[in-house]
Amino acid sequence: MIDSILFNIMLVGVLGIASQWLAWRFRLPAIVVMSIVGLLVGPIFGLINPKDDFGDVFKPIISMAVAIILFEGSLNLDFREVRGLGKPVFRIVTFGALLAWILGSLGAHYVAGLSWAVAFVIGGLFIVTGPTVILPLLRQAKLKPRPAAILKWEGIVVDPFGALIAVFAFEIINFLISEDVTGLSLLLFFAASLFAVVFGWALGKFTGFIFENGHVPEFLKSPVVFALVLACFTISDHITHETGLLAVTAMGMTLANMHISSIDDMRHFKENISVLLISTIFVMLTASLTVDTLFQIFNWNIIAFVLLMLFIVRPVSIWLSTIGTDLSIREKILVGWIAPRGIVALTVSSYFASVLLEKGFEDAKILTSLTFALVFSTVCAHGFSIKWLAKKLDLAISEQPGVMIVGGSKFSTEFAKTLQNMKIPVLITDSSWQRLFSVRKAGIPFYRGEILSEQTEYYLDMTPYEYMIAATELDSYNALVCTTFVPEVGRNNLFQLSLRSKNDDDLEDMVHTIGGRILFQNHVTWEELNKRVERGDVFRKTNITEKYTFEEYLKERDENTLLLFAHKPTGRIEFFTEGSSPKIEQGDVIVSLTQPCKELNKIQEKLTVQRETKAKEDKKKADKPKESAD
């Protein structure tokens, strides 16, 4: 291969993002794809070895990447999210983590054959799940809010504590076996951990203060946060190894609960960075493994230990720690099964493997193989099973992509009723009870509140809704809604109604850049759509078949028919928009808004046919006696 650090960095980045795309395209767990790609280009084919290629900068790159990922995850830890979940979450991250440490350490000693010292170090590390693996799985599985919140909080909060417990166990070992280490070193370790929490909290408060008081311009906010996170991690980690993760977690949680208006912008920036880092780091770590490490995984002690962690340690620790909480049996089963290990386990275990070997613990040489076996097994087992298990336990949201409509009106109500009849999840949101009157009367799911409010994300679960339509009477508000939700929904799935004004001004050009895609192709506005519904226009569904093609449908349709969307057999919805039309194929259902006259004609034709048929049958019955008489 080309002997160039720049080329290797490029290759790792491309492979990581390509893995993410493949996982999205074929609906596979992204972590599994990245791990396989790393193994293929690393130990299997020997194309790259990042650990050797990057040299001394390998570990700092991994450590800083983990710190940024952990900070981005902790930015989502708003205490308002765990209302009603405080008790089970607290139990799992405290008593549950302690149980997992003890049980995992016992398993490492009696099953994996590790010495007590090494077992307690690695047992503490194996309690982590971490945002690098759990967050992609949650996005893929589309869990209901309760189990998703529990798994997310556990993964992010326990992540730094797992590394700290491992460090704590190592300090205890040092204290017991080394004459140079005294009780003072243990006190210093606890003091350093406390300093990390306080330092992270102080940096979070400082960041919030300078942002809220206008001391940092908007264009510098994300870079400033990025630099402060690295400083927070590096300073704390320099004082005591592994306390940097605790510091960045405290900083992120502090910022998340200050409810700063510009946090969302920073969060989106950090999410993009995290996706890139997770992709590249997983490829780097798996590509750095050796062939000997892979073969060592098939040792029966390691296999037995992995099975013990999967089927005994995790379920038992969750079930015991959640006794007396309001978690249902189904939620306990799901949470007790899902615990994938990730980047923190791989990076920290490699550090302790080298340190423990230096201390004379020969059994520490299998730590890398043991850790990778657990990481890869849990990532595969949980990555491929979380969606299936969540469905079986009724803890997953429907796979059918839903539609969220912003703005209550007669058109919105009738449009939503049509979607409901097609078994498509739909929700209408509005801040006015009056505009929601027809929606409530029709029995359509609704949310009364301001969709742009920060509070909305804590009361409204948007996971089932893949498409959003801004359908209010205000063009500017529609554009604002679409622009706000671009990071969550994606520009391709955001739509708004056509503008009222079609003058030669800059408004239309502006909407193409800051708003959503303009719905429908006849430039129909909010007023026109509602007038058509009020005068009696109906929503019609037309099946496209081999005999009745889309071309024939276009020829026969009324000139005033407005094409709305195509419903694909896969469940996808493709809207007709200005400048583009979906590719219509056999099996699609076309939904349109059309005048009722054609519907009345069809009904009249059916009635005529029925009458003629009945008349023929009556005539046959009347003729039968005459024939028998003859």
CSV table of N, CA and C in Angstrom, one decimal, residues 566-574 582-585 587-589:
chain,number,residue,atom,x,y,z
A,566,ALA,N,-47.6,9.5,-4.2
A,566,ALA,CA,-47.7,8.1,-4.6
A,566,ALA,C,-47.2,7.2,-3.4
A,567,HIS,N,-48.0,6.2,-3.1
A,567,HIS,CA,-47.7,5.3,-2.0
A,567,HIS,C,-47.1,4.0,-2.5
A,568,LYS,N,-45.9,3.8,-2.2
A,568,LYS,CA,-45.2,2.6,-2.8
A,568,LYS,C,-45.5,1.4,-2.0
A,569,PRO,N,-45.4,0.2,-2.6
A,569,PRO,CA,-45.6,-1.1,-1.9
A,569,PRO,C,-44.7,-1.3,-0.7
A,570,THR,N,-43.5,-0.6,-0.7
A,570,THR,CA,-42.6,-0.7,0.5
A,570,THR,C,-43.1,0.1,1.6
A,571,GLY,N,-44.1,1.0,1.4
A,571,GLY,CA,-44.6,1.9,2.5
A,571,GLY,C,-44.1,3.3,2.3
A,572,ARG,N,-43.1,3.5,1.5
A,572,ARG,CA,-42.6,4.8,1.2
A,572,ARG,C,-43.6,5.7,0.6
A,573,ILE,N,-43.5,7.0,0.9
A,573,ILE,CA,-44.4,8.0,0.3
A,573,ILE,C,-43.6,9.0,-0.5
A,574,GLU,N,-44.0,9.2,-1.8
A,574,GLU,CA,-43.3,10.1,-2.6
A,574,GLU,C,-44.3,11.2,-3.1
A,582,PRO,N,-42.6,11.8,-8.7
A,582,PRO,CA,-42.1,10.5,-8.4
A,582,PRO,C,-42.2,9.5,-9.6
A,583,LYS,N,-41.3,8.6,-9.6
A,583,LYS,CA,-41.4,7.5,-10.7
A,583,LYS,C,-42.5,6.5,-10.3
A,584,ILE,N,-43.5,6.5,-11.1
A,584,ILE,CA,-44.7,5.7,-10.8
A,584,ILE,C,-44.5,4.3,-11.5
A,585,GLU,N,-44.7,3.3,-10.7
A,585,GLU,CA,-44.5,1.9,-11.1
A,585,GLU,C,-45.7,1.0,-10.8
A,587,GLY,N,-48.1,-1.3,-9.0
A,587,GLY,CA,-48.2,-1.6,-7.6
A,587,GLY,C,-48.4,-0.3,-6.8
A,588,ASP,N,-48.0,0.8,-7.3
A,588,ASP,CA,-48.2,2.1,-6.6
A,588,ASP,C,-49.6,2.5,-6.5
A,589,VAL,N,-49.9,3.3,-5.5
A,589,VAL,CA,-51.2,3.9,-5.3
A,589,VAL,C,-51.1,5.4,-5.4
